[in-house]
XYZ file of N, CA and C in Angstrom:
678
model
N -75.188 -106.236 8.722
C -73.831 -106.034 9.224
C -73.029 -105.176 8.285
N -73.065 -105.481 7.026
C -72.358 -104.675 6.023
C -72.904 -103.257 5.978
N -74.159 -103.099 6.206
C -74.761 -101.784 6.192
C -74.214 -100.940 7.299
N -73.999 -101.494 8.478
C -73.457 -100.754 9.621
C -72.029 -100.314 9.363
N -71.295 -101.180 8.679
C -69.893 -100.859 8.384
C -69.857 -99.677 7.437
N -70.700 -99.675 6.400
C -70.712 -98.555 5.439
C -71.154 -97.277 6.105
N -72.128 -97.373 6.996
C -72.570 -96.161 7.705
C -71.449 -95.588 8.547
N -70.698 -96.486 9.244
C -69.585 -96.040 10.105
C -68.497 -95.411 9.266
N -68.193 -95.998 8.105
C -67.147 -95.434 7.233
C -67.571 -94.091 6.708
N -68.893 -93.959 6.406
C -69.387 -92.689 5.898
C -69.262 -91.610 6.952
N -69.569 -91.955 8.193
C -69.456 -90.977 9.292
C -68.011 -90.536 9.488
N -67.099 -91.511 9.418
C -65.666 -91.169 9.577
C -65.220 -90.217 8.478
N -65.692 -90.473 7.268
C -65.302 -89.613 6.133
C -65.831 -88.213 6.307
N -67.121 -88.120 6.736
C -67.730 -86.788 6.945
C -66.991 -86.018 8.021
N -66.631 -86.732 9.094
C -65.923 -86.075 10.211
C -64.545 -85.587 9.765
N -63.894 -86.428 8.933
C -62.564 -86.044 8.458
C -62.630 -84.794 7.585
N -63.718 -84.766 6.718
C -63.872 -83.590 5.849
C -64.164 -82.353 6.670
N -65.021 -82.504 7.706
C -65.376 -81.377 8.563
C -64.167 -80.865 9.318
N -63.318 -81.809 9.776
C -62.116 -81.395 10.519
C -61.158 -80.648 9.618
N -61.058 -81.073 8.335
C -60.147 -80.379 7.397
C -60.619 -78.986 7.080
N -61.899 -78.798 6.972
C -62.427 -77.456 6.662
C -62.296 -76.511 7.842
N -62.282 -76.982 9.062
C -62.234 -76.116 10.252
C -60.860 -75.610 10.603
N -59.819 -76.264 10.151
C -58.437 -75.838 10.520
C -57.866 -74.916 9.448
N -58.212 -73.573 9.464
C -57.707 -72.569 8.521
C -56.354 -72.046 8.963
N -55.432 -71.793 8.037
C -54.100 -71.244 8.415
C -54.223 -69.807 8.879
N -53.462 -69.481 9.894
C -53.466 -68.107 10.453
C -52.282 -67.338 9.884
N -52.460 -65.990 9.680
C -51.387 -65.143 9.121
C -50.292 -64.942 10.152
N -49.084 -64.899 9.674
C -47.933 -64.715 10.573
C -47.966 -63.298 11.168
N -47.736 -63.210 12.472
C -47.780 -61.884 13.138
C -46.657 -60.990 12.615
N -46.967 -59.674 12.548
C -45.939 -58.704 12.102
C -44.870 -58.585 13.155
N -43.654 -58.535 12.665
C -42.514 -58.467 13.573
C -42.198 -57.008 13.876
N -42.248 -56.701 15.141
C -41.891 -55.347 15.604
C -40.863 -55.477 16.682
N -40.010 -54.470 16.773
C -38.969 -54.447 17.799
C -39.206 -53.214 18.652
N -40.161 -53.397 19.594
C -40.492 -52.320 20.498
C -41.002 -51.139 19.702
N -40.389 -49.965 19.945
C -40.786 -48.739 19.250
C -39.855 -48.442 18.104
N -38.969 -49.367 17.753
C -37.990 -49.135 16.689
C -38.703 -49.090 15.352
N -38.365 -48.061 14.548
C -38.954 -47.908 13.228
C -37.853 -47.772 12.212
N -38.085 -48.300 11.035
C -37.126 -48.237 9.952
C -37.782 -47.547 8.766
N -37.054 -46.621 8.177
C -37.567 -45.910 7.010
C -36.558 -46.012 5.895
N -36.995 -46.475 4.771
C -36.123 -46.604 3.607
C -36.282 -45.355 2.761
N -35.182 -44.596 2.616
C -35.234 -43.384 1.809
C -34.919 -43.721 0.370
N -35.138 -42.755 -0.485
C -34.975 -42.994 -1.908
C -33.531 -43.097 -2.358
N -32.541 -42.673 -1.501
C -31.142 -42.717 -1.938
C -30.361 -43.852 -1.315
N -31.040 -44.859 -0.817
C -30.354 -46.038 -0.294
C -29.880 -45.873 1.134
N -30.408 -44.891 1.864
C -30.023 -44.670 3.254
C -31.181 -45.066 4.142
N -30.881 -45.890 5.131
C -31.900 -46.364 6.057
C -31.696 -45.691 7.400
N -32.776 -45.103 7.911
C -32.700 -44.457 9.212
C -33.294 -45.377 10.248
N -32.528 -45.640 11.318
C -32.980 -46.504 12.402
C -32.806 -45.748 13.701
N -33.958 -45.445 14.337
C -33.951 -44.708 15.600
C -32.994 -43.500 15.549
N -33.090 -42.714 14.485
C -32.288 -41.511 14.380
C -30.900 -41.729 13.831
N -30.412 -42.949 13.750
C -29.103 -43.217 13.192
C -29.219 -43.447 11.699
N -28.207 -43.107 10.969
C -28.218 -43.267 9.525
C -27.264 -44.385 9.152
N -27.754 -45.339 8.442
C -26.948 -46.458 7.979
C -26.883 -46.361 6.466
N -25.746 -46.329 5.939
C -25.578 -46.144 4.504
C -25.260 -47.457 3.826
N -25.938 -47.666 2.752
C -25.675 -48.851 1.968
C -24.346 -48.647 1.242
N -23.364 -49.541 1.425
C -22.058 -49.346 0.796
C -22.134 -49.197 -0.719
N -23.030 -49.932 -1.354
C -23.113 -49.872 -2.814
C -23.553 -48.487 -3.266
N -24.599 -47.949 -2.609
C -25.093 -46.623 -3.016
C -24.143 -45.545 -2.569
N -23.428 -45.753 -1.445
C -22.483 -44.750 -0.974
C -21.352 -44.575 -1.960
N -20.864 -45.715 -2.507
C -19.785 -45.621 -3.485
C -20.225 -44.858 -4.722
N -21.465 -45.129 -5.148
C -21.945 -44.455 -6.356
C -22.112 -42.972 -6.107
N -22.526 -42.580 -4.861
C -22.697 -41.163 -4.556
C -21.356 -40.453 -4.519
N -20.327 -41.107 -3.944
C -19.012 -40.485 -3.889
C -18.453 -40.273 -5.293
N -18.704 -41.254 -6.167
C -18.187 -41.138 -7.528
C -18.890 -40.049 -8.322
N -20.166 -39.766 -7.942
C -20.922 -38.777 -8.706
C -20.901 -37.409 -8.066
N -20.158 -37.230 -6.930
C -20.111 -35.927 -6.261
C -19.321 -34.957 -7.113
N -19.898 -33.835 -7.508
C -19.171 -32.888 -8.379
C -18.057 -32.213 -7.612
N -16.919 -32.049 -8.268
C -15.785 -31.384 -7.640
C -15.934 -29.889 -7.782
N -15.382 -29.141 -6.802
C -15.480 -27.682 -6.813
C -14.523 -27.129 -7.834
N -14.979 -26.356 -8.792
C -14.062 -25.822 -9.819
C -13.109 -24.825 -9.213
N -11.880 -24.852 -9.694
C -10.872 -23.894 -9.223
C -11.179 -22.531 -9.790
N -10.805 -21.523 -9.024
C -11.036 -20.161 -9.492
C -10.258 -19.913 -10.771
N -10.931 -19.305 -11.724
C -10.277 -19.042 -13.004
C -9.279 -17.916 -12.912
N -9.401 -17.102 -11.863
C -8.450 -16.001 -11.707
C -7.894 -16.032 -10.312
N -6.620 -15.779 -10.152
C -5.978 -15.738 -8.857
C -5.849 -14.314 -8.404
N -5.678 -14.162 -7.088
C -5.589 -12.827 -6.523
C -4.356 -12.121 -7.049
N -4.541 -10.893 -7.414
C -3.420 -10.109 -7.915
C -3.178 -10.300 -9.390
N -4.045 -11.090 -10.104
C -3.873 -11.334 -11.538
C -5.076 -10.805 -12.276
N -4.881 -10.073 -13.295
C -5.973 -9.510 -14.067
C -6.544 -10.558 -14.999
N -7.734 -10.265 -15.578
C -8.391 -11.228 -16.459
C -7.582 -11.496 -17.704
N -6.737 -10.605 -18.095
C -5.944 -10.804 -19.292
C -4.699 -11.619 -19.061
N -4.501 -12.101 -17.816
C -3.342 -12.921 -17.510
C -2.136 -12.117 -17.078
N -2.294 -10.775 -16.970
C -1.184 -9.940 -16.556
C -1.265 -9.702 -15.061
N -0.139 -9.801 -14.395
C -0.087 -9.592 -12.959
C -0.092 -8.102 -12.678
N -1.052 -7.688 -11.838
C -1.141 -6.265 -11.526
C -0.093 -5.894 -10.498
N 0.487 -4.749 -10.656
C 1.495 -4.251 -9.717
C 1.111 -2.868 -9.272
N 1.441 -2.551 -8.023
C 1.140 -1.230 -7.503
C 2.096 -0.211 -8.092
N 1.545 0.930 -8.414
C 2.388 1.991 -8.932
C 3.198 2.592 -7.798
N 4.443 2.907 -8.052
C 5.260 3.497 -6.989
C 4.718 4.854 -6.587
N 4.755 5.141 -5.304
C 4.291 6.426 -4.820
C 5.296 7.505 -5.165
N 4.843 8.755 -5.008
C 5.712 9.877 -5.355
C 6.946 9.913 -4.479
N 6.773 9.534 -3.169
C 7.917 9.549 -2.257
C 8.949 8.487 -2.631
N 8.474 7.332 -3.187
C 9.400 6.273 -3.571
C 10.237 6.673 -4.780
N 9.695 7.527 -5.653
C 10.396 7.897 -6.874
C 11.385 9.040 -6.661
N 11.350 9.684 -5.490
C 12.242 10.805 -5.226
C 13.619 10.326 -4.791
N 14.627 11.096 -5.166
C 15.998 10.809 -4.752
C 16.277 11.464 -3.406
N 17.124 10.813 -2.639
C 17.560 11.354 -1.357
C 19.017 11.765 -1.494
N 19.367 12.954 -0.963
C 20.739 13.434 -1.095
C 21.120 14.244 0.136
N 22.317 14.045 0.592
C 22.857 14.844 1.694
C 23.696 15.966 1.095
N 23.388 17.197 1.469
C 24.102 18.346 0.916
C 24.704 19.183 2.042
N 25.618 20.075 1.664
C 26.205 21.019 2.614
C 25.423 22.322 2.559
N 25.094 22.828 3.747
C 24.338 24.077 3.867
C 25.104 24.991 4.816
N 25.037 26.307 4.583
C 25.852 27.247 5.342
C 24.981 28.240 6.118
N 25.368 28.425 7.382
C 24.664 29.316 8.296
C 25.694 30.234 8.963
N 25.191 31.072 9.836
C 26.082 31.877 10.665
C 25.771 31.588 12.128
N 26.531 32.197 13.014
C 26.302 32.049 14.452
C 25.433 33.195 14.943
N 24.942 33.104 16.165
C 24.070 34.177 16.673
C 24.719 35.559 16.649
N 26.043 35.635 16.687
C 26.737 36.934 16.663
C 27.099 37.370 15.249
N 26.816 36.544 14.265
C 27.160 36.790 12.856
C 28.657 37.066 12.697
N 29.471 36.189 13.277
C 30.912 36.362 13.214
C 31.531 35.606 12.046
N 30.939 34.490 11.653
C 31.496 33.703 10.560
C 30.454 32.739 10.014
N 30.823 32.074 8.907
C 29.953 31.051 8.333
C 30.239 29.704 8.979
N 29.194 28.899 9.078
C 29.323 27.551 9.628
C 28.670 26.571 8.659
N 29.368 25.495 8.386
C 28.860 24.479 7.459
C 28.136 23.375 8.222
N 27.032 22.946 7.677
C 26.264 21.839 8.253
C 25.739 20.985 7.102
N 25.201 19.836 7.441
C 24.642 18.936 6.425
C 23.125 18.889 6.552
N 22.485 18.662 5.425
C 21.024 18.563 5.395
C 20.624 17.503 4.381
N 19.502 16.849 4.639
C 18.962 15.830 3.740
C 17.835 16.441 2.910
N 17.928 16.269 1.608
C 16.869 16.766 0.724
C 16.335 15.616 -0.115
N 15.087 15.756 -0.564
C 14.439 14.770 -1.435
C 13.907 15.501 -2.656
N 14.130 14.933 -3.824
C 13.722 15.614 -5.048
C 13.520 14.599 -6.162
N 12.673 14.982 -7.125
C 12.404 14.132 -8.284
C 12.910 14.757 -9.574
N 13.385 16.008 -9.501
C 13.910 16.700 -10.678
C 14.957 17.703 -10.223
N 15.698 18.257 -11.173
C 16.711 19.245 -10.825
C 16.079 20.490 -10.212
N 14.946 20.936 -10.746
C 14.280 22.109 -10.181
C 13.910 21.873 -8.722
N 13.396 20.688 -8.416
C 13.040 20.369 -7.039
C 14.286 20.318 -6.158
N 15.387 19.854 -6.719
C 16.642 19.804 -5.954
C 17.087 21.206 -5.547
N 17.034 22.153 -6.483
C 17.455 23.526 -6.189
C 16.495 24.195 -5.200
N 15.205 23.927 -5.340
C 14.228 24.484 -4.393
C 14.445 23.919 -2.990
N 14.753 22.621 -2.916
C 14.993 22.006 -1.611
C 16.268 22.551 -0.981
N 17.279 22.811 -1.794
C 18.531 23.378 -1.270
C 18.290 24.781 -0.725
N 17.514 25.576 -1.445
C 17.209 26.932 -0.968
C 16.401 26.880 0.329
N 15.439 25.953 0.397
C 14.640 25.813 1.619
C 15.515 25.415 2.805
N 16.582 24.627 2.541
C 17.491 24.238 3.627
C 18.235 25.444 4.182
N 18.502 26.438 3.342
C 19.156 27.665 3.806
C 18.253 28.484 4.722
N 16.972 28.236 4.681
C 16.006 29.038 5.442
C 15.636 28.423 6.793
N 16.177 27.279 7.123
C 15.783 26.623 8.374
C 16.961 25.900 9.001
N 16.923 25.792 10.311
C 17.981 25.103 11.054
C 17.382 24.503 12.318
N 17.845 23.303 12.648
C 17.392 22.637 13.871
C 18.336 22.908 15.047
N 19.428 23.609 14.773
C 20.425 23.908 15.798
C 20.358 25.396 16.136
N 20.179 25.695 17.409
C 20.089 27.093 17.821
C 21.392 27.848 17.584
N 22.499 27.143 17.483
C 23.791 27.792 17.255
C 24.047 28.076 15.778
N 23.207 27.550 14.917
C 23.315 27.783 13.479
C 22.128 28.639 13.038
N 22.395 29.863 12.673
C 21.339 30.823 12.355
C 21.231 30.974 10.835
N 20.050 30.739 10.261
C 19.880 30.916 8.809
C 20.056 32.384 8.417
N 20.747 32.600 7.320
C 20.930 33.949 6.784
C 19.836 34.312 5.791
N 19.065 33.317 5.393
C 17.964 33.525 4.473
C 16.660 33.262 5.229
N 15.929 34.328 5.462
C 14.708 34.253 6.261
C 13.636 33.420 5.551
N 12.751 32.829 6.358
C 11.605 32.106 5.794
C 10.619 33.047 5.119
N 10.754 34.347 5.389
C 9.873 35.324 4.746
C 10.253 35.547 3.277
N 11.439 35.093 2.892
C 11.876 35.253 1.505
C 11.205 34.177 0.655
N 10.571 34.602 -0.394
C 9.846 33.678 -1.283
C 10.680 33.367 -2.521
N 10.867 32.083 -2.787
C 11.511 31.661 -4.027
C 10.424 31.542 -5.082
N 10.386 32.497 -5.988
C 9.286 32.567 -6.952
C 9.466 31.602 -8.119
N 10.697 31.451 -8.594
C 10.917 30.552 -9.730
C 12.364 30.088 -9.761
N 12.576 28.958 -10.445
C 13.907 28.373 -10.634
C 14.050 28.020 -12.104
N 15.153 28.449 -12.717
C 15.417 28.094 -14.109
C 16.860 27.622 -14.231
N 17.051 26.515 -14.947
C 18.406 25.995 -15.161
C 18.558 25.623 -16.634
N 19.603 26.178 -17.259
C 19.842 25.880 -18.666
C 21.328 26.052 -18.967
N 21.892 25.025 -19.563
C 23.294 25.059 -20.009
C 24.237 25.481 -18.891
N 24.033 24.960 -17.699
C 24.919 25.245 -16.570
C 24.619 26.536 -15.840
N 23.653 27.337 -16.337
C 23.301 28.622 -15.715
C 22.035 28.460 -14.880
N 22.157 28.726 -13.580
C 21.016 28.625 -12.672
C 20.545 30.027 -12.306
N 19.236 30.279 -12.462
C 18.650 31.581 -12.149
C 17.585 31.397 -11.080
N 17.711 32.143 -9.986
C 16.739 32.133 -8.899
C 16.067 33.495 -8.849
N 14.751 33.494 -8.836
C 13.990 34.736 -8.716
C 13.296 34.724 -7.363
N 13.591 35.738 -6.530
C 13.047 35.764 -5.181
C 12.265 37.049 -4.940
N 11.436 36.995 -3.894
C 10.791 38.209 -3.372
C 11.282 38.374 -1.941
N 11.865 39.548 -1.647
C 12.450 39.789 -0.334
C 11.732 40.945 0.373
N 11.032 40.654 1.458
C 10.412 41.738 2.226
C 11.465 42.478 3.058
N 11.139 43.646 3.533
C 12.085 44.447 4.306
C 12.492 43.743 5.604
N 11.625 42.891 6.143
C 11.939 42.210 7.399
C 13.055 41.181 7.231
N 13.369 40.801 5.995
C 14.399 39.786 5.748
C 15.770 40.391 5.472
N 15.879 41.705 5.476
C 17.149 42.355 5.166
C 18.080 42.328 6.371
N 19.388 42.205 6.068
C 20.415 42.152 7.106
C 21.350 43.348 6.961
N 22.257 43.451 7.909
C 23.279 44.485 7.824
C 24.327 44.101 6.791
N 25.385 44.933 6.695
C 26.429 44.722 5.689
C 27.096 43.364 5.879
N 27.476 43.042 7.133
C 28.131 41.756 7.386
C 27.213 40.579 7.083
N 25.950 40.702 7.474
C 24.992 39.633 7.211
C 24.734 39.437 5.731
N 24.748 40.534 4.962
C 24.530 40.433 3.523
C 25.672 39.685 2.847
N 26.923 39.990 3.263
C 28.080 39.289 2.697
C 27.988 37.797 2.998
N 27.667 37.450 4.246
C 27.554 36.039 4.621
C 26.408 35.353 3.854
N 25.318 36.063 3.645
C 24.167 35.486 2.953
C 24.525 35.113 1.521
N 25.229 36.027 0.827
C 25.625 35.736 -0.549
C 26.657 34.615 -0.615
N 27.606 34.603 0.342
C 28.585 33.512 0.386
C 27.903 32.173 0.661
N 26.929 32.153 1.585
C 26.199 30.920 1.901
C 25.433 30.430 0.680
N 24.866 31.367 -0.071
C 24.104 30.990 -1.265
C 25.024 30.377 -2.317
N 26.164 31.019 -2.563
C 27.077 30.514 -3.590
C 27.666 29.152 -3.204
N 28.114 29.017 -1.976
C 28.737 27.754 -1.569
C 27.724 26.602 -1.548
N 26.487 26.907 -1.251
C 25.451 25.862 -1.247
C 25.144 25.381 -2.662
N 25.012 26.306 -3.612
C 24.599 25.902 -4.966
C 25.772 25.484 -5.846
N 26.964 25.999 -5.592
C 28.093 25.601 -6.424
C 28.660 24.226 -6.031
N 28.086 23.604 -5.001
C 28.492 22.223 -4.708
C 27.920 21.258 -5.745
N 26.902 21.710 -6.491
C 26.343 20.896 -7.568
C 27.214 21.114 -8.806
N 27.829 20.063 -9.294
C 28.807 20.176 -10.375
C 28.229 20.778 -11.649
N 26.959 20.557 -11.891
C 26.361 21.044 -13.142
C 26.142 22.563 -13.136
N 26.151 23.174 -11.948
C 25.900 24.618 -11.853
C 27.224 25.356 -12.087
N 27.289 26.095 -13.177
C 28.494 26.860 -13.523
C 28.357 28.339 -13.167
N 27.118 28.853 -13.182
C 26.884 30.249 -12.814
C 25.554 30.354 -12.079
N 25.431 31.409 -11.264
C 24.239 31.606 -10.450
C 23.811 33.068 -10.560
N 22.584 33.293 -11.008
C 22.054 34.652 -11.125
C 20.879 34.789 -10.169
N 20.917 35.840 -9.345
C 19.869 36.060 -8.354
C 19.062 37.289 -8.746
N 17.779 37.092 -9.013
C 16.881 38.190 -9.378
C 15.946 38.484 -8.211
N 15.566 39.764 -8.098
C 14.598 40.170 -7.073
C 13.354 40.659 -7.793
N 12.269 39.906 -7.638
C 11.005 40.190 -8.335
C 11.221 40.311 -9.842
N 12.067 39.428 -10.378
C 12.291 39.373 -11.811
C 13.291 40.369 -12.339
N 13.905 41.159 -11.476
C 14.826 42.203 -11.916
C 16.243 41.944 -11.408
N 17.215 42.398 -12.165
C 18.622 42.287 -11.762
C 18.976 43.506 -10.902
N 18.889 43.354 -9.594
C 19.157 44.469 -8.681
C 20.657 44.691 -8.537
N 21.040 45.972 -8.272
C 22.456 46.280 -8.064
C 22.950 45.718 -6.736
N 22.058 45.640 -5.769
C 22.423 45.122 -4.455
C 21.254 44.315 -3.904
N 21.581 43.292 -3.148
C 20.526 42.448 -2.577
C 19.830 43.151 -1.415
N 20.634 43.709 -0.505
C 20.082 44.337 0.694
C 20.540 45.792 0.857
N 21.236 46.299 -0.168
C 21.621 47.700 -0.133
C 23.014 47.978 0.385
N 23.817 46.946 0.670
C 25.148 47.160 1.232
C 26.261 46.648 0.312
N 26.005 45.586 -0.447
C 27.037 44.930 -1.239
C 26.559 44.820 -2.677
N 27.484 45.054 -3.603
C 27.144 44.908 -5.027
C 26.806 43.451 -5.337
N 25.792 43.269 -6.166
C 25.341 41.930 -6.551
C 25.772 41.647 -7.979
N 26.597 40.623 -8.149
C 27.094 40.240 -9.476
C 25.991 39.528 -10.271
N 25.936 39.794 -11.578
C 24.975 39.132 -12.474
C 25.719 38.603 -13.705
N 25.975 37.307 -13.776
C 25.700 36.305 -12.725
C 26.914 36.154 -11.819
N 26.708 35.420 -10.731
C 27.814 35.033 -9.855
C 28.419 33.731 -10.411
N 29.710 33.655 -10.363
C 30.381 32.453 -10.854
C 31.242 31.861 -9.738
N 31.839 30.734 -10.032
C 32.671 30.072 -9.017
C 33.908 30.904 -8.656
N 34.347 31.747 -9.588
C 35.589 32.510 -9.373
C 35.356 33.826 -8.660
N 34.112 34.350 -8.622
C 33.903 35.636 -7.971
C 33.116 35.501 -6.671
């Protein structure tokens, strides 16, 4: 009887050991969410189905380490030496503007007529040349220049109140006796309006001619009183 009990206990023990060896633990299945994939990048950013999720801790560190753009060391219009460059004034800006009186005659050459003209100049010589050029042109058909455009002003000299004009006069620029008188009067009244001019000498090709056009004596020099 005791032998049967020990045999039965031995069988139970063997069965228990066999049952323990047969029940092996199984590995937990990998968790997947459909086709969703996650990739961990090296800078703390996780990409999920094309979306980017930023780790707040790494984002703060990246913002703090972002280099700032350096300001330009030179500003527009400033030279490297710290001096502000400025444009040089043009020649037209440096010239003076002046309204002067100019004298012409009428188509019948009956008398002198006064008109105004605007001249621009940067020096006294340019002023006198511009005044002479004004005597040679008119925008009014009723005001006829007594000094032809064919007359060349070769040189201008001014010293101690004495103004000298040297001209070349072709035969086509010559006038009659009345026109010659008006021409000389127009010349004197135009240039003697400048206070600094005390005398005016008119040369023809560098020479002091007795007459300008052959009809009237030419004074050398002409003054305000003659």
